[in-house]
Amino acid sequence: MTTAGVRATARIEARDDGRGGTSLPVLDGEGPLALRRVRSGGPEARVMLVGAMSGPLGGDRLAVEARVGPGARLRVGSAAATIALPGQAKGEARYDMRLDVADGGELWWLPEQLISAGGSDLSVSSRIELRGGARLVFREEQVLGRVGEEPGRLTSRLTVRRDGRTLLDQELACGPGAPGGWDGPAVLAGHRALGQLVVVKAEFEKDPPAARPLGEYAALTPLAGPAVLVTALAPDALLLRRVLDEALNELT
């Protein structure tokens, strides 16, 4: 921790243990990023990200790194929602996810919602590198403001690459200071919960799902690769999760 905010990185490495399961030779958290392995009844390893402190706050620099080796299966969740808050330190907070999945590896990244509280300023970046037949399920949910509260500024970028080829690279900015129109009919249309689901698996190479709407404010879009993107808007986090869960059940 410094006067400019907290610097912390959590690291996870998953490997095939050679006995039909997955080992975690690296499971290391710092500061507000605590990691806990939880019981799993199958071949996958399950890890829970536990917030040990409030944050991210203004000026914080937080990062989570996960590597999944060939044949390993990793599922990562979080114990509670992450709340971006204003802090004593001035300036933008950053929260970076760097995920790497080897050929034959599988990663399910299913954290709880990120809430942008009033007065906060957070930039989130998720960079995912896949190789060969890597499988991925990645869910991202964001809620703009707590109940009865205007949101803070939130900038979010998601990049997914497979064998060096970009499958998805998109950025969205919301809240005070964001480019005009972010709350208009062409972007959020007044909604305060937004999310996306990315599923990558080899089966989509030959038989990709067709593009279609999923209700009034959600859509499924095949990507240029064995991947599918689901984007959704909702008035609240509960309804958003319901839409994304239905899509996840269908796609996996």
Tab-separated table of N, CA and C in Angstrom, residues 37-46 73 75:
chain	number	residue	atom	x	y	z
A	37	ARG	N	-8.839	-22.188	-2.343
A	37	ARG	CA	-9.294	-23.358	-3.094
A	37	ARG	C	-10.503	-23.945	-2.386
A	38	VAL	N	-11.522	-24.284	-3.159
A	38	VAL	CA	-12.726	-24.875	-2.593
A	38	VAL	C	-12.902	-26.282	-3.147
A	39	ARG	N	-13.668	-27.088	-2.418
A	39	ARG	CA	-13.804	-28.501	-2.763
A	39	ARG	C	-14.497	-28.674	-4.107
A	40	SER	N	-14.012	-29.645	-4.859
A	40	SER	CA	-14.586	-29.976	-6.159
A	40	SER	C	-14.743	-31.478	-6.246
A	41	GLY	N	-15.878	-31.923	-6.775
A	41	GLY	CA	-16.114	-33.347	-6.874
A	41	GLY	C	-15.657	-33.962	-8.175
A	42	GLY	N	-15.125	-33.177	-9.092
A	42	GLY	CA	-14.731	-33.680	-10.393
A	42	GLY	C	-13.273	-33.405	-10.699
A	43	PRO	N	-12.908	-33.443	-11.986
A	43	PRO	CA	-11.504	-33.260	-12.372
A	43	PRO	C	-11.022	-31.814	-12.322
A	44	GLU	N	-11.935	-30.858	-12.170
A	44	GLU	CA	-11.527	-29.463	-12.177
A	44	GLU	C	-11.078	-29.008	-10.798
A	45	ALA	N	-10.254	-27.963	-10.792
A	45	ALA	CA	-9.911	-27.261	-9.558
A	45	ALA	C	-10.785	-26.022	-9.468
A	46	ARG	N	-11.268	-25.719	-8.258
A	46	ARG	CA	-12.126	-24.557	-8.060
A	46	ARG	C	-11.449	-23.581	-7.111
A	73	ARG	N	-8.197	-28.195	-15.768
A	73	ARG	CA	-9.515	-27.558	-15.765
A	73	ARG	C	-9.616	-26.684	-14.517
A	75	ARG	N	-11.949	-23.560	-12.533
A	75	ARG	CA	-13.152	-22.740	-12.403
A	75	ARG	C	-12.892	-21.694	-11.321
